[in-house]
mmCIF file with all atom_site columns, C-alpha atoms in Angstrom:
data_model
loop_
_atom_site.group_PDB
_atom_site.id
_atom_site.type_symbol
_atom_site.label_atom_id
_atom_site.label_alt_id
_atom_site.label_comp_id
_atom_site.label_asym_id
_atom_site.label_entity_id
_atom_site.label_seq_id
_atom_site.pdbx_PDB_ins_code
_atom_site.Cartn_x
_atom_site.Cartn_y
_atom_site.Cartn_z
_atom_site.occupancy
_atom_site.B_iso_or_equiv
_atom_site.pdbx_formal_charge
_atom_site.auth_seq_id
_atom_site.auth_comp_id
_atom_site.auth_asym_id
_atom_site.auth_atom_id
_atom_site.pdbx_PDB_model_num
ATOM 1   C CA . VAL A 1 1   ? 54.983 -116.716 -58.421 1.00 97.00 ? 1   VAL A CA 1
ATOM 2   C CA . GLY A 1 2   ? 52.160 -118.947 -59.598 1.00 98.00 ? 2   GLY A CA 1
ATOM 3   C CA . VAL A 1 3   ? 51.425 -119.394 -63.285 1.00 98.00 ? 3   VAL A CA 1
ATOM 4   C CA . LEU A 1 4   ? 47.845 -120.555 -63.607 1.00 98.00 ? 4   LEU A CA 1
ATOM 5   C CA . THR A 1 5   ? 47.301 -121.487 -67.222 1.00 98.00 ? 5   THR A CA 1
ATOM 6   C CA . ASP A 1 6   ? 45.557 -123.786 -69.652 1.00 97.00 ? 6   ASP A CA 1
ATOM 7   C CA . MET A 1 7   ? 47.938 -126.671 -70.312 1.00 97.00 ? 7   MET A CA 1
ATOM 8   C CA . SER A 1 8   ? 45.685 -128.858 -72.452 1.00 93.00 ? 8   SER A CA 1
ATOM 9   C CA . GLY A 1 9   ? 42.594 -126.969 -73.605 1.00 94.00 ? 9   GLY A CA 1
ATOM 10  C CA . VAL A 1 10  ? 41.525 -124.300 -76.045 1.00 92.00 ? 10  VAL A CA 1
ATOM 11  C CA . TYR A 1 11  ? 43.910 -121.650 -74.643 1.00 93.00 ? 11  TYR A CA 1
ATOM 12  C CA . SER A 1 12  ? 46.956 -123.912 -74.316 1.00 95.00 ? 12  SER A CA 1
ATOM 13  C CA . ASP A 1 13  ? 48.589 -122.476 -77.442 1.00 95.00 ? 13  ASP A CA 1
ATOM 14  C CA . LEU A 1 14  ? 48.184 -118.926 -76.096 1.00 92.00 ? 14  LEU A CA 1
ATOM 15  C CA . GLY A 1 15  ? 49.511 -119.824 -72.666 1.00 95.00 ? 15  GLY A CA 1
ATOM 16  C CA . GLY A 1 16  ? 50.273 -123.322 -71.492 1.00 97.00 ? 16  GLY A CA 1
ATOM 17  C CA . GLN A 1 17  ? 53.888 -124.410 -71.468 1.00 97.00 ? 17  GLN A CA 1
ATOM 18  C CA . GLY A 1 18  ? 54.873 -121.210 -73.299 1.00 97.00 ? 18  GLY A CA 1
ATOM 19  C CA . SER A 1 19  ? 53.633 -119.095 -70.384 1.00 97.00 ? 19  SER A CA 1
ATOM 20  C CA . VAL A 1 20  ? 55.493 -121.310 -67.921 1.00 98.00 ? 20  VAL A CA 1
ATOM 21  C CA . THR A 1 21  ? 58.699 -120.961 -69.936 1.00 98.00 ? 21  THR A CA 1
ATOM 22  C CA . ALA A 1 22  ? 58.256 -117.188 -70.292 1.00 97.00 ? 22  ALA A CA 1
ATOM 23  C CA . ALA A 1 23  ? 57.715 -116.776 -66.540 1.00 97.00 ? 23  ALA A CA 1
ATOM 24  C CA . ARG A 1 24  ? 60.786 -118.908 -65.786 1.00 97.00 ? 24  ARG A CA 1
ATOM 25  C CA . MET A 1 25  ? 62.865 -116.780 -68.188 1.00 98.00 ? 25  MET A CA 1
ATOM 26  C CA . ALA A 1 26  ? 61.562 -113.539 -66.637 1.00 96.00 ? 26  ALA A CA 1
ATOM 27  C CA . ILE A 1 27  ? 62.429 -114.767 -63.147 1.00 97.00 ? 27  ILE A CA 1
ATOM 28  C CA . ASP A 1 28  ? 65.909 -115.813 -64.279 1.00 97.00 ? 28  ASP A CA 1
ATOM 29  C CA . ASP A 1 29  ? 66.468 -112.389 -65.900 1.00 97.00 ? 29  ASP A CA 1
ATOM 30  C CA . TYR A 1 30  ? 65.251 -110.566 -62.795 1.00 96.00 ? 30  TYR A CA 1
ATOM 31  C CA . VAL A 1 31  ? 67.456 -112.592 -60.459 1.00 96.00 ? 31  VAL A CA 1
ATOM 32  C CA . ALA A 1 32  ? 70.504 -112.138 -62.718 1.00 96.00 ? 32  ALA A CA 1
ATOM 33  C CA . GLN A 1 33  ? 70.020 -108.360 -62.964 1.00 96.00 ? 33  GLN A CA 1
ATOM 34  C CA . HIS A 1 34  ? 68.937 -107.511 -59.423 1.00 96.00 ? 34  HIS A CA 1
ATOM 35  C CA . LYS A 1 35  ? 70.489 -110.234 -57.276 1.00 94.00 ? 35  LYS A CA 1
ATOM 36  C CA . PRO A 1 36  ? 67.631 -110.045 -54.742 1.00 94.00 ? 36  PRO A CA 1
ATOM 37  C CA . LYS A 1 37  ? 68.157 -110.980 -51.094 1.00 94.00 ? 37  LYS A CA 1
ATOM 38  C CA . PHE A 1 38  ? 65.115 -113.235 -51.328 1.00 92.00 ? 38  PHE A CA 1
ATOM 39  C CA . LYS A 1 39  ? 64.413 -116.376 -53.307 1.00 92.00 ? 39  LYS A CA 1
ATOM 40  C CA . VAL A 1 40  ? 62.084 -116.142 -56.305 1.00 94.00 ? 40  VAL A CA 1
ATOM 41  C CA . GLU A 1 41  ? 60.362 -119.422 -57.129 1.00 95.00 ? 41  GLU A CA 1
ATOM 42  C CA . MET A 1 42  ? 57.647 -120.424 -59.538 1.00 98.00 ? 42  MET A CA 1
ATOM 43  C CA . VAL A 1 43  ? 54.863 -122.980 -59.421 1.00 98.00 ? 43  VAL A CA 1
ATOM 44  C CA . TYR A 1 44  ? 52.377 -123.670 -62.181 1.00 98.00 ? 44  TYR A CA 1
ATOM 45  C CA . ALA A 1 45  ? 49.163 -125.552 -62.733 1.00 98.00 ? 45  ALA A CA 1
ATOM 46  C CA . ASP A 1 46  ? 46.501 -126.268 -65.331 1.00 98.00 ? 46  ASP A CA 1
ATOM 47  C CA . HIS A 1 47  ? 43.185 -124.599 -64.435 1.00 98.00 ? 47  HIS A CA 1
ATOM 48  C CA . GLN A 1 48  ? 41.430 -126.868 -66.967 1.00 97.00 ? 48  GLN A CA 1
ATOM 49  C CA . ASN A 1 49  ? 39.246 -123.894 -67.927 1.00 96.00 ? 49  ASN A CA 1
ATOM 50  C CA . LYS A 1 50  ? 37.197 -124.469 -64.768 1.00 97.00 ? 50  LYS A CA 1
ATOM 51  C CA . ALA A 1 51  ? 36.651 -121.653 -62.275 1.00 97.00 ? 51  ALA A CA 1
ATOM 52  C CA . ASP A 1 52  ? 36.485 -124.025 -59.295 1.00 98.00 ? 52  ASP A CA 1
ATOM 53  C CA . VAL A 1 53  ? 39.717 -125.807 -60.263 1.00 98.00 ? 53  VAL A CA 1
ATOM 54  C CA . GLY A 1 54  ? 41.537 -122.495 -60.739 1.00 98.00 ? 54  GLY A CA 1
ATOM 55  C CA . SER A 1 55  ? 40.285 -120.834 -57.571 1.00 98.00 ? 55  SER A CA 1
ATOM 56  C CA . ASN A 1 56  ? 40.955 -123.943 -55.462 1.00 98.00 ? 56  ASN A CA 1
ATOM 57  C CA . LYS A 1 57  ? 44.514 -124.229 -56.804 1.00 98.00 ? 57  LYS A CA 1
ATOM 58  C CA . VAL A 1 58  ? 45.211 -120.557 -56.108 1.00 98.00 ? 58  VAL A CA 1
ATOM 59  C CA . ARG A 1 59  ? 43.751 -120.828 -52.606 1.00 98.00 ? 59  ARG A CA 1
ATOM 60  C CA . GLU A 1 60  ? 46.062 -123.803 -51.977 1.00 98.00 ? 60  GLU A CA 1
ATOM 61  C CA . TRP A 1 61  ? 49.068 -121.870 -53.295 1.00 98.00 ? 61  TRP A CA 1
ATOM 62  C CA . TYR A 1 62  ? 48.293 -118.836 -51.133 1.00 98.00 ? 62  TYR A CA 1
ATOM 63  C CA . ASP A 1 63  ? 47.549 -120.895 -48.005 1.00 98.00 ? 63  ASP A CA 1
ATOM 64  C CA . THR A 1 64  ? 50.265 -123.545 -48.126 1.00 98.00 ? 64  THR A CA 1
ATOM 65  C CA . GLN A 1 65  ? 52.960 -122.695 -50.683 1.00 97.00 ? 65  GLN A CA 1
ATOM 66  C CA . GLY A 1 66  ? 53.788 -119.051 -49.996 1.00 96.00 ? 66  GLY A CA 1
ATOM 67  C CA . VAL A 1 67  ? 52.690 -117.808 -53.415 1.00 98.00 ? 67  VAL A CA 1
ATOM 68  C CA . ASP A 1 68  ? 52.378 -114.019 -53.442 1.00 98.00 ? 68  ASP A CA 1
ATOM 69  C CA . MET A 1 69  ? 51.352 -113.445 -57.045 1.00 98.00 ? 69  MET A CA 1
ATOM 70  C CA . VAL A 1 70  ? 49.448 -115.346 -59.730 1.00 98.00 ? 70  VAL A CA 1
ATOM 71  C CA . THR A 1 71  ? 49.653 -114.576 -63.424 1.00 97.00 ? 71  THR A CA 1
ATOM 72  C CA . ASP A 1 72  ? 48.424 -115.740 -66.830 1.00 96.00 ? 72  ASP A CA 1
ATOM 73  C CA . VAL A 1 73  ? 44.928 -117.179 -66.057 1.00 94.00 ? 73  VAL A CA 1
ATOM 74  C CA . LEU A 1 74  ? 43.671 -116.881 -69.717 1.00 90.00 ? 74  LEU A CA 1
ATOM 75  C CA . ASN A 1 75  ? 40.008 -117.600 -69.078 1.00 94.00 ? 75  ASN A CA 1
ATOM 76  C CA . SER A 1 76  ? 37.527 -114.944 -67.932 1.00 93.00 ? 76  SER A CA 1
ATOM 77  C CA . GLY A 1 77  ? 35.470 -117.276 -65.735 1.00 94.00 ? 77  GLY A CA 1
ATOM 78  C CA . VAL A 1 78  ? 38.608 -118.613 -64.052 1.00 97.00 ? 78  VAL A CA 1
ATOM 79  C CA . ALA A 1 79  ? 40.075 -115.115 -63.714 1.00 97.00 ? 79  ALA A CA 1
ATOM 80  C CA . LEU A 1 80  ? 36.936 -113.773 -62.022 1.00 96.00 ? 80  LEU A CA 1
ATOM 81  C CA . ALA A 1 81  ? 37.009 -116.620 -59.483 1.00 97.00 ? 81  ALA A CA 1
ATOM 82  C CA . VAL A 1 82  ? 40.760 -116.241 -58.897 1.00 98.00 ? 82  VAL A CA 1
ATOM 83  C CA . ALA A 1 83  ? 40.371 -112.470 -58.478 1.00 97.00 ? 83  ALA A CA 1
ATOM 84  C CA . LYS A 1 84  ? 37.954 -113.037 -55.588 1.00 98.00 ? 84  LYS A CA 1
ATOM 85  C CA . VAL A 1 85  ? 40.344 -115.428 -53.817 1.00 98.00 ? 85  VAL A CA 1
ATOM 86  C CA . THR A 1 86  ? 43.239 -113.061 -54.491 1.00 98.00 ? 86  THR A CA 1
ATOM 87  C CA . GLN A 1 87  ? 41.396 -110.137 -52.915 1.00 98.00 ? 87  GLN A CA 1
ATOM 88  C CA . GLU A 1 88  ? 40.290 -112.265 -49.956 1.00 98.00 ? 88  GLU A CA 1
ATOM 89  C CA . LYS A 1 89  ? 43.901 -113.373 -49.331 1.00 98.00 ? 89  LYS A CA 1
ATOM 90  C CA . ASN A 1 90  ? 45.330 -109.898 -50.070 1.00 98.00 ? 90  ASN A CA 1
ATOM 91  C CA . ARG A 1 91  ? 47.729 -111.175 -52.733 1.00 98.00 ? 91  ARG A CA 1
ATOM 92  C CA . ILE A 1 92  ? 48.268 -110.110 -56.352 1.00 98.00 ? 92  ILE A CA 1
ATOM 93  C CA . MET A 1 93  ? 46.889 -111.354 -59.654 1.00 98.00 ? 93  MET A CA 1
ATOM 94  C CA . ILE A 1 94  ? 48.299 -110.043 -62.929 1.00 97.00 ? 94  ILE A CA 1
ATOM 95  C CA . ASN A 1 95  ? 45.780 -111.103 -65.553 1.00 94.00 ? 95  ASN A CA 1
ATOM 96  C CA . ALA A 1 96  ? 47.548 -111.648 -68.843 1.00 91.00 ? 96  ALA A CA 1
ATOM 97  C CA . GLY A 1 97  ? 44.791 -113.163 -70.909 1.00 88.00 ? 97  GLY A CA 1
ATOM 98  C CA . ALA A 1 98  ? 41.239 -113.008 -69.594 1.00 93.00 ? 98  ALA A CA 1
ATOM 99  C CA . ALA A 1 99  ? 39.268 -110.250 -71.306 1.00 92.00 ? 99  ALA A CA 1
ATOM 100 C CA . SER A 1 100 ? 35.996 -109.716 -69.415 1.00 91.00 ? 100 SER A CA 1
ATOM 101 C CA . THR A 1 101 ? 35.473 -106.057 -68.538 1.00 91.00 ? 101 THR A CA 1
ATOM 102 C CA . ARG A 1 102 ? 34.178 -107.224 -65.155 1.00 92.00 ? 102 ARG A CA 1
ATOM 103 C CA . LEU A 1 103 ? 37.863 -107.471 -64.183 1.00 93.00 ? 103 LEU A CA 1
ATOM 104 C CA . THR A 1 104 ? 38.304 -103.729 -64.767 1.00 90.00 ? 104 THR A CA 1
ATOM 105 C CA . ASN A 1 105 ? 34.830 -102.685 -63.667 1.00 92.00 ? 105 ASN A CA 1
ATOM 106 C CA . GLU A 1 106 ? 32.559 -104.286 -61.044 1.00 92.00 ? 106 GLU A CA 1
ATOM 107 C CA . ASP A 1 107 ? 35.056 -106.996 -59.990 1.00 93.00 ? 107 ASP A CA 1
ATOM 108 C CA . CYS A 1 108 ? 38.075 -104.687 -59.973 1.00 93.00 ? 108 CYS A CA 1
ATOM 109 C CA . SER A 1 109 ? 40.113 -104.634 -56.785 1.00 95.00 ? 109 SER A CA 1
ATOM 110 C CA . PRO A 1 110 ? 43.429 -103.216 -55.598 1.00 97.00 ? 110 PRO A CA 1
ATOM 111 C CA . ASN A 1 111 ? 44.806 -106.751 -55.848 1.00 97.00 ? 111 ASN A CA 1
ATOM 112 C CA . THR A 1 112 ? 44.205 -107.349 -59.552 1.00 96.00 ? 112 THR A CA 1
ATOM 113 C CA . VAL A 1 113 ? 46.025 -105.914 -62.556 1.00 95.00 ? 113 VAL A CA 1
ATOM 114 C CA . HIS A 1 114 ? 44.195 -106.328 -65.857 1.00 91.00 ? 114 HIS A CA 1
ATOM 115 C CA . TYR A 1 115 ? 47.295 -106.165 -68.025 1.00 88.00 ? 115 TYR A CA 1
ATOM 116 C CA . VAL A 1 116 ? 45.987 -106.987 -71.494 1.00 85.00 ? 116 VAL A CA 1
ATOM 117 C CA . TYR A 1 117 ? 43.022 -106.072 -73.671 1.00 87.00 ? 117 TYR A CA 1
ATOM 118 C CA . ASP A 1 118 ? 39.441 -106.346 -72.529 1.00 90.00 ? 118 ASP A CA 1
ATOM 119 C CA . THR A 1 119 ? 36.131 -106.757 -74.297 1.00 91.00 ? 119 THR A CA 1
ATOM 120 C CA . TYR A 1 120 ? 35.492 -102.990 -74.181 1.00 92.00 ? 120 TYR A CA 1
ATOM 121 C CA . ALA A 1 121 ? 38.611 -102.410 -76.308 1.00 92.00 ? 121 ALA A CA 1
ATOM 122 C CA . LEU A 1 122 ? 37.732 -105.266 -78.667 1.00 91.00 ? 122 LEU A CA 1
ATOM 123 C CA . ALA A 1 123 ? 34.189 -103.929 -79.089 1.00 93.00 ? 123 ALA A CA 1
ATOM 124 C CA . GLN A 1 124 ? 35.386 -100.595 -80.410 1.00 93.00 ? 124 GLN A CA 1
ATOM 125 C CA . GLY A 1 125 ? 35.909 -102.344 -83.751 1.00 93.00 ? 125 GLY A CA 1
ATOM 126 C CA . ALA A 1 126 ? 32.143 -102.863 -83.904 1.00 95.00 ? 126 ALA A CA 1
ATOM 127 C CA . LYS A 1 127 ? 31.686 -99.099  -83.637 1.00 93.00 ? 127 LYS A CA 1
ATOM 128 C CA . ALA A 1 128 ? 34.006 -98.552  -86.619 1.00 93.00 ? 128 ALA A CA 1
ATOM 129 C CA . VAL A 1 129 ? 32.229 -101.210 -88.710 1.00 96.00 ? 129 VAL A CA 1
ATOM 130 C CA . THR A 1 130 ? 28.853 -99.652  -87.870 1.00 96.00 ? 130 THR A CA 1
ATOM 131 C CA . LYS A 1 131 ? 30.022 -96.181  -88.897 1.00 95.00 ? 131 LYS A CA 1
ATOM 132 C CA . ALA A 1 132 ? 31.358 -97.659  -92.146 1.00 96.00 ? 132 ALA A CA 1
ATOM 133 C CA . GLY A 1 133 ? 27.883 -98.957  -93.072 1.00 97.00 ? 133 GLY A CA 1
ATOM 134 C CA . GLY A 1 134 ? 27.569 -102.292 -91.270 1.00 97.00 ? 134 GLY A CA 1
ATOM 135 C CA . ASP A 1 135 ? 24.798 -100.929 -89.102 1.00 96.00 ? 135 ASP A CA 1
ATOM 136 C CA . THR A 1 136 ? 22.592 -103.996 -88.506 1.00 97.00 ? 136 THR A CA 1
ATOM 137 C CA . TRP A 1 137 ? 23.937 -106.711 -86.191 1.00 98.00 ? 137 TRP A CA 1
ATOM 138 C CA . PHE A 1 138 ? 23.008 -110.165 -84.962 1.00 98.00 ? 138 PHE A CA 1
ATOM 139 C CA . PHE A 1 139 ? 25.406 -111.860 -82.537 1.00 97.00 ? 139 PHE A CA 1
ATOM 140 C CA . LEU A 1 140 ? 26.461 -115.513 -82.414 1.00 97.00 ? 140 LEU A CA 1
ATOM 141 C CA . THR A 1 141 ? 27.927 -115.495 -78.928 1.00 96.00 ? 141 THR A CA 1
ATOM 142 C CA . ALA A 1 142 ? 30.220 -117.951 -77.196 1.00 93.00 ? 142 ALA A CA 1
ATOM 143 C CA . ASP A 1 143 ? 28.310 -118.981 -74.064 1.00 93.00 ? 143 ASP A CA 1
ATOM 144 C CA . TYR A 1 144 ? 30.827 -118.161 -71.347 1.00 89.00 ? 144 TYR A CA 1
ATOM 145 C CA . ALA A 1 145 ? 32.059 -115.060 -69.509 1.00 88.00 ? 145 ALA A CA 1
ATOM 146 C CA . PHE A 1 146 ? 34.192 -113.693 -72.351 1.00 89.00 ? 146 PHE A CA 1
ATOM 147 C CA . GLY A 1 147 ? 31.474 -114.093 -74.986 1.00 93.00 ? 147 GLY A CA 1
ATOM 148 C CA . THR A 1 148 ? 28.791 -112.557 -72.805 1.00 94.00 ? 148 THR A CA 1
ATOM 149 C CA . SER A 1 149 ? 31.019 -109.595 -71.970 1.00 93.00 ? 149 SER A CA 1
ATOM 150 C CA . LEU A 1 150 ? 32.034 -109.041 -75.599 1.00 94.00 ? 150 LEU A CA 1
ATOM 151 C CA . GLN A 1 151 ? 28.428 -109.164 -76.797 1.00 96.00 ? 151 GLN A CA 1
ATOM 152 C CA . ALA A 1 152 ? 27.351 -106.603 -74.188 1.00 95.00 ? 152 ALA A CA 1
ATOM 153 C CA . ASP A 1 153 ? 30.224 -104.235 -74.984 1.00 95.00 ? 153 ASP A CA 1
ATOM 154 C CA . ALA A 1 154 ? 29.870 -104.620 -78.757 1.00 96.00 ? 154 ALA A CA 1
ATOM 155 C CA . SER A 1 155 ? 26.102 -104.048 -78.551 1.00 97.00 ? 155 SER A CA 1
ATOM 156 C CA . LYS A 1 156 ? 26.700 -100.773 -76.700 1.00 96.00 ? 156 LYS A CA 1
ATOM 157 C CA . ALA A 1 157 ? 29.305 -99.744  -79.285 1.00 96.00 ? 157 ALA A CA 1
ATOM 158 C CA . VAL A 1 158 ? 26.979 -100.550 -82.217 1.00 97.00 ? 158 VAL A CA 1
ATOM 159 C CA . GLU A 1 159 ? 24.086 -98.627  -80.674 1.00 97.00 ? 159 GLU A CA 1
ATOM 160 C CA . ALA A 1 160 ? 26.341 -95.670  -79.777 1.00 96.00 ? 160 ALA A CA 1
ATOM 161 C CA . ALA A 1 161 ? 27.355 -95.497  -83.443 1.00 96.00 ? 161 ALA A CA 1
ATOM 162 C CA . GLY A 1 162 ? 23.710 -95.452  -84.572 1.00 97.00 ? 162 GLY A CA 1
ATOM 163 C CA . GLY A 1 163 ? 23.382 -99.119  -85.470 1.00 97.00 ? 163 GLY A CA 1
ATOM 164 C CA . LYS A 1 164 ? 20.811 -101.712 -84.443 1.00 98.00 ? 164 LYS A CA 1
ATOM 165 C CA . VAL A 1 165 ? 21.252 -105.069 -82.760 1.00 98.00 ? 165 VAL A CA 1
ATOM 166 C CA . LEU A 1 166 ? 18.533 -107.394 -84.002 1.00 98.00 ? 166 LEU A CA 1
ATOM 167 C CA . GLY A 1 167 ? 19.268 -110.190 -81.556 1.00 97.00 ? 167 GLY A CA 1
ATOM 168 C CA . ALA A 1 168 ? 21.706 -112.811 -80.409 1.00 97.00 ? 168 ALA A CA 1
ATOM 169 C CA . VAL A 1 169 ? 22.050 -116.520 -79.839 1.00 97.00 ? 169 VAL A CA 1
ATOM 170 C CA . ARG A 1 170 ? 24.486 -118.360 -77.604 1.00 96.00 ? 170 ARG A CA 1
#
């Protein structure tokens, strides 16, 4: 099991060492309960919030360290790159943090589980706000995969509820 996380950046409090500890505890619980006939080991690395760093690390794990599954990831750009390597190598990625709907739509594969929320789900709040009277929107968007995805999904939700999007800036 590979835990690919953010150990020192903006997502380190959401994942980081806490994700490593949680994965270690889950493995220990599984081994204690099921006493498998195979060894379950964990490796982890910091993707540094860079798609190339994350995908290269995962490729190395799959090719040389016998990793069968990667989890955590926490960054949409990194997760999209890792999903491609995971599909190419026919392994498994359980995304537990990246939210881009591309992971459940156009970049979905049989090898990737999008376990947590996505920007489609988050955007449904915009529909509720629009219906409650907040019907004119202008987006200040974080300029990376998550922000772009959330803006697109929220814009659709606003317009579906009868609101208007006046513009956006990244």
